[in-house]
Amino acid sequence: LQKKDGHFGPPNVLKSEDIRIPSGNAFAMSGLMEAYRDTGDARFLKAARRSARYFETIAPRWETKGPRGMLHEFYGHCIDGLVALYEEGGDHDQWALDLAERLAARAGRTAHTHHSLSLCRGLIDLARVTGRREYLDRALDYVKWCRRNQLVTGGLPETMPASAQDEGCGLADWIVVNLKMYELTGEDRFVDDAEHMLVNHFFMNQFHTGGFGHLSFDQRIVGGKNWQGWNGRFGSENPGCCSFWGQWALGQAGRYIVTQDADTVYVNLYPEADVVLPDHRAVVRIDSDFPRMSRATVTVRTAEPTRFALSLRVPRWADRVLIDFPGKRIERTPDEGRIALLHTWTGETPVAIEFISSPRLVAWPPKKPLGVAMFDGPLCLGLSSDAADVKLPWTVMLDEDGTPALDAQGRPQVVDPSGDHVQPLFPIAADWLVPDTKNPRRYRVLFESPAKP
């Protein structure tokens, strides 16, 4: 299906103004390089090299087509594929790295979140390969811009800086960009940001079909239908891109649950998982109540004694973390950083973790709050449109001691303006279980200042 000039799609498009064509081909080139790395099949490398030549040919049309002469993001996210081609092809493909650097010099704050964050993935790769900080700084600048326009749920607008809807693709890219930032910098704040999106807005954006799509975007009330393509056939799911990209992000996130270097095994995320570490001759098993994460057990299994440090992330949302390790009990707060257990591991050794947290209020947006959100551990809680009129300004209820008032099931509660109706709050992340893509639920996530009963 690849054309002679290296692109996929309709023929004779070298002079086309349809930006969807280089966009789709950039994703294709990245996929070809992943396929080559997975299989070693030289046909994938050859096809990716032809694809890269296509991007070299059309570069003059798109490298200054963005706002203020910047790189157009729909074209510019070819950078990760170009860098991967250089990494695998070496000096033979130095030209691909040169092209990537030429393009990166024009990267900036462009509007479409999905493609811009995909471009940032390439900038991070370029910084890693070249050692040049300027590429990482460009990606960091875009990430900071995104942070200023996020919802308290972690959600991002489809188009920066404001949009009527989110997009599953952009949410997926946010997770992966932050995990790649962590990989390069070692800073846990990026894992915190990835996890926050993952267990809240990203899970809410997934439908019972397994796919992802578009939901209405508002600081106070999220969810509900907006864009529904294909005459509404798939409802708010977007199988044309979001559903594929959402699955890809879940797979990428799996790569970062546990990572390693020569001396240390890093536990970064806490879903249930079994991770084989051949370099350390060990298997790490995680058992937990993810995504709530009130507790987890990390078990290290080895067939023969092996010595390394087990580095456990202390999440930003926890008040403190308690570790029970054979012969030790350790307490740590997020400000104190990770817990590193240097040990000679033999047989099967469990490490029990308790994440201490309680329902808490977060004013949002931070600089000019429109209300307060309620969190239980890492989970953002909301009031569902199935249960109440979310257009009303509901208020968080407090006990006499000023803490959130809980019902008999331990759930925080809100009260309507009349004071007559009280409703419990639920994690917005559970919404994908509802089999309705055409009329997604809406959730009020910002409430009025708390009131004592």
PDB file of N, CA and C in Angstrom, residues 80 110 121 169 179 228 256 259 336 347 361 376-377 400 412 428 442 444:
ATOM      1  N   ASP A  80       9.298  11.796  16.188  1.00  0.00           N
ATOM      2  CA  ASP A  80       9.662  10.569  16.921  1.00  0.00           C
ATOM      3  C   ASP A  80      10.054   9.453  15.960  1.00  0.00           C
ATOM      4  N   THR A 110       1.337  25.130  19.723  1.00  0.00           N
ATOM      5  CA  THR A 110       0.350  24.981  18.661  1.00  0.00           C
ATOM      6  C   THR A 110      -0.960  24.456  19.242  1.00  0.00           C
ATOM      7  N   ARG A 121       6.443  14.113  22.182  1.00  0.00           N
ATOM      8  CA  ARG A 121       7.088  12.809  22.346  1.00  0.00           C
ATOM      9  C   ARG A 121       8.379  12.762  21.544  1.00  0.00           C
ATOM     10  N   CYS A 169      -7.606  11.068  22.209  1.00  0.00           N
ATOM     11  CA  CYS A 169      -6.222  11.010  21.743  1.00  0.00           C
ATOM     12  C   CYS A 169      -5.322  11.920  22.563  1.00  0.00           C
ATOM     13  N   LEU A 179       5.003  10.184  31.180  1.00  0.00           N
ATOM     14  CA  LEU A 179       5.816   9.027  31.521  1.00  0.00           C
ATOM     15  C   LEU A 179       7.177   9.088  30.834  1.00  0.00           C
ATOM     16  N   GLN A 228     -20.178  14.171  17.778  1.00  0.00           N
ATOM     17  CA  GLN A 228     -20.499  12.760  17.528  1.00  0.00           C
ATOM     18  C   GLN A 228     -20.518  12.554  16.018  1.00  0.00           C
ATOM     19  N   TYR A 256       5.742   1.287  32.020  1.00  0.00           N
ATOM     20  CA  TYR A 256       6.322   2.125  33.066  1.00  0.00           C
ATOM     21  C   TYR A 256       5.880   1.723  34.465  1.00  0.00           C
ATOM     22  N   THR A 259      10.240  -0.061  36.242  1.00  0.00           N
ATOM     23  CA  THR A 259      11.391   0.169  35.367  1.00  0.00           C
ATOM     24  C   THR A 259      12.661  -0.178  36.146  1.00  0.00           C
ATOM     25  N   GLU A 336       9.157  13.875  51.248  1.00  0.00           N
ATOM     26  CA  GLU A 336      10.424  13.198  51.566  1.00  0.00           C
ATOM     27  C   GLU A 336      10.915  12.313  50.433  1.00  0.00           C
ATOM     28  N   GLY A 347      14.491 -15.870  47.424  1.00  0.00           N
ATOM     29  CA  GLY A 347      13.188 -16.537  47.486  1.00  0.00           C
ATOM     30  C   GLY A 347      12.060 -15.579  47.189  1.00  0.00           C
ATOM     31  N   LEU A 361     -10.519  18.253  49.955  1.00  0.00           N
ATOM     32  CA  LEU A 361     -11.055  19.264  49.048  1.00  0.00           C
ATOM     33  C   LEU A 361      -9.910  19.953  48.307  1.00  0.00           C
ATOM     34  N   ASP A 376     -10.936  11.317  46.864  1.00  0.00           N
ATOM     35  CA  ASP A 376     -10.744  10.217  47.800  1.00  0.00           C
ATOM     36  C   ASP A 376      -9.483   9.490  47.366  1.00  0.00           C
ATOM     37  N   GLY A 377      -8.370   9.723  48.051  1.00  0.00           N
ATOM     38  CA  GLY A 377      -7.098   9.208  47.564  1.00  0.00           C
ATOM     39  C   GLY A 377      -6.789   9.858  46.233  1.00  0.00           C
ATOM     40  N   GLU A 400     -19.182  18.547  62.070  1.00  0.00           N
ATOM     41  CA  GLU A 400     -18.932  19.635  63.020  1.00  0.00           C
ATOM     42  C   GLU A 400     -17.447  19.943  63.174  1.00  0.00           C
ATOM     43  N   PRO A 412     -18.419  10.788  50.724  1.00  0.00           N
ATOM     44  CA  PRO A 412     -18.691  12.216  50.929  1.00  0.00           C
ATOM     45  C   PRO A 412     -20.038  12.591  50.312  1.00  0.00           C
ATOM     46  N   ILE A 428     -15.587   9.424  39.285  1.00  0.00           N
ATOM     47  CA  ILE A 428     -15.965   9.584  37.887  1.00  0.00           C
ATOM     48  C   ILE A 428     -15.339   8.493  37.025  1.00  0.00           C
ATOM     49  N   ARG A 442     -23.205  13.248  32.597  1.00  0.00           N
ATOM     50  CA  ARG A 442     -22.488  14.461  32.959  1.00  0.00           C
ATOM     51  C   ARG A 442     -22.193  14.395  34.457  1.00  0.00           C
ATOM     52  N   ARG A 444     -20.961  16.797  37.772  1.00  0.00           N
ATOM     53  CA  ARG A 444     -20.499  18.015  38.424  1.00  0.00           C
ATOM     54  C   ARG A 444     -19.294  17.638  39.270  1.00  0.00           C
TER      55      ARG A 444
END
